[in-house]
Structure formats: C-alpha cells, structure tokens
mmCIF file of C-alpha atoms in Angstrom:
data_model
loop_
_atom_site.group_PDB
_atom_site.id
_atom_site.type_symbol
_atom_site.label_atom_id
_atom_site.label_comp_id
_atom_site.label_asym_id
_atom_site.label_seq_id
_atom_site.Cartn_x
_atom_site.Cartn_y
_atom_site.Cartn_z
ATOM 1 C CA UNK A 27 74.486 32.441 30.608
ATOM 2 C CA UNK A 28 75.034 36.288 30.254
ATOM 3 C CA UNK A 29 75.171 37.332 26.072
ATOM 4 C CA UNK A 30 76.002 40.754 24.929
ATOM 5 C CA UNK A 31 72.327 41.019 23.617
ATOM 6 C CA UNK A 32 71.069 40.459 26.919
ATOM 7 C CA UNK A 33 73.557 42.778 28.882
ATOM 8 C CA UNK A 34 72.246 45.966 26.561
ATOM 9 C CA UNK A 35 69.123 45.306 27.250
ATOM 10 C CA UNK A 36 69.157 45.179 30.916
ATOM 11 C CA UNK A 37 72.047 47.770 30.741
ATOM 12 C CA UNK A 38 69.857 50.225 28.507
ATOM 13 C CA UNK A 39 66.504 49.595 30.733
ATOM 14 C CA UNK A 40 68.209 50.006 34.396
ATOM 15 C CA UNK A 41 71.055 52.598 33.677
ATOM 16 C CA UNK A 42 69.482 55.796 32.427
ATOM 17 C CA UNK A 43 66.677 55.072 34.796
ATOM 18 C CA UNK A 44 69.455 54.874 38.124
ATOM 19 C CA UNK A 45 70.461 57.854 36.250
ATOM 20 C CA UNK A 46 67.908 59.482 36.310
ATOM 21 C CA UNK A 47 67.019 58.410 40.075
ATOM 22 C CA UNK A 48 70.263 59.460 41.156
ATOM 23 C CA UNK A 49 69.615 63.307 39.956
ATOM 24 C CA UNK A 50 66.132 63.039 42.049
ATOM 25 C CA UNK A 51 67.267 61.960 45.026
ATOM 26 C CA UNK A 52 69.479 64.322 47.697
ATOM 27 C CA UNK A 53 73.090 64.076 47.158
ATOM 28 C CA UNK A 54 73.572 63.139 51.235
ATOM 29 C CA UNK A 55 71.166 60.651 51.184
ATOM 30 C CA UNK A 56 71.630 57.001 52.245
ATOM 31 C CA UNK A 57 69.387 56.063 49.338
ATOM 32 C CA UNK A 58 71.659 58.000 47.232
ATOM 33 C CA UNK A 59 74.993 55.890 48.084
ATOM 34 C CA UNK A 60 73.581 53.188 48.051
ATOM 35 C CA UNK A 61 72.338 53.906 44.778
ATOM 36 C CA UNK A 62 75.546 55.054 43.728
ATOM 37 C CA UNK A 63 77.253 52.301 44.385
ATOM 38 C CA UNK A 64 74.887 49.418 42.854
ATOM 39 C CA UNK A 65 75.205 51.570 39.538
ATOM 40 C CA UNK A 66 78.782 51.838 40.107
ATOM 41 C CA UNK A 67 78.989 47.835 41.039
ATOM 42 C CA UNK A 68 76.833 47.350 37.746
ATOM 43 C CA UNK A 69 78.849 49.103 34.880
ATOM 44 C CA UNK A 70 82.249 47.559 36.530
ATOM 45 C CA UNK A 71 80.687 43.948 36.050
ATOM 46 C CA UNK A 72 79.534 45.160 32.674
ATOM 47 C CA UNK A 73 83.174 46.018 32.176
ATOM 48 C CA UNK A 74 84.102 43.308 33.546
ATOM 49 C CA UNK A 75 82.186 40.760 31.598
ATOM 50 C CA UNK A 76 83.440 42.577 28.588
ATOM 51 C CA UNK A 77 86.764 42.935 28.829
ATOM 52 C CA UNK A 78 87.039 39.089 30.203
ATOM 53 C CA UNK A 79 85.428 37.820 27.069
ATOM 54 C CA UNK A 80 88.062 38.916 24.732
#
C-alpha cells in the first residue's frame, strides 16, 4: 500500500535528482524524452493518487 509518508519520500529522493538529470542531458536526446516523460508519468500518478484519496 502507497501512504503519503512514503510518496514524499520517494517523490523528494527521485524528483530533484530527474531534475537535475534532465538539465545535464541534451534537450534532443532520446535519453532526454524518455526521461521526460517517466518524470512527467510520475508527478501525474502522484497527482493522481492524491487527488483520488480525497
């Protein structure tokens, strides 16, 4: 089962650091969609999980 407490703390370790990978790499890059879109993919099920719980 997913809990808020969990959720920040995978949220706060892997999103600044996709961040941070996503300034690094080049903008055309395959590595750099597909990075794109997991982080994208990852803060709309954070979203998600939020908004559903309410």
């Amino acid at each position: 089962m997913i809990t808020y407490h969990g959720l920040g703390y995978w949220g706060l370790l892997t999103i600044p650091a996709a961040l941070a990978l996503l300034r690094l790499l080049p903008s055309g890059s395959r590595a750099h969609r597909l990075l794109f879109h997991a982080t994208l993919g990852a803060l709309a099920g954070i979203v998600a999980i939020v908004a559903l719980s309410y």
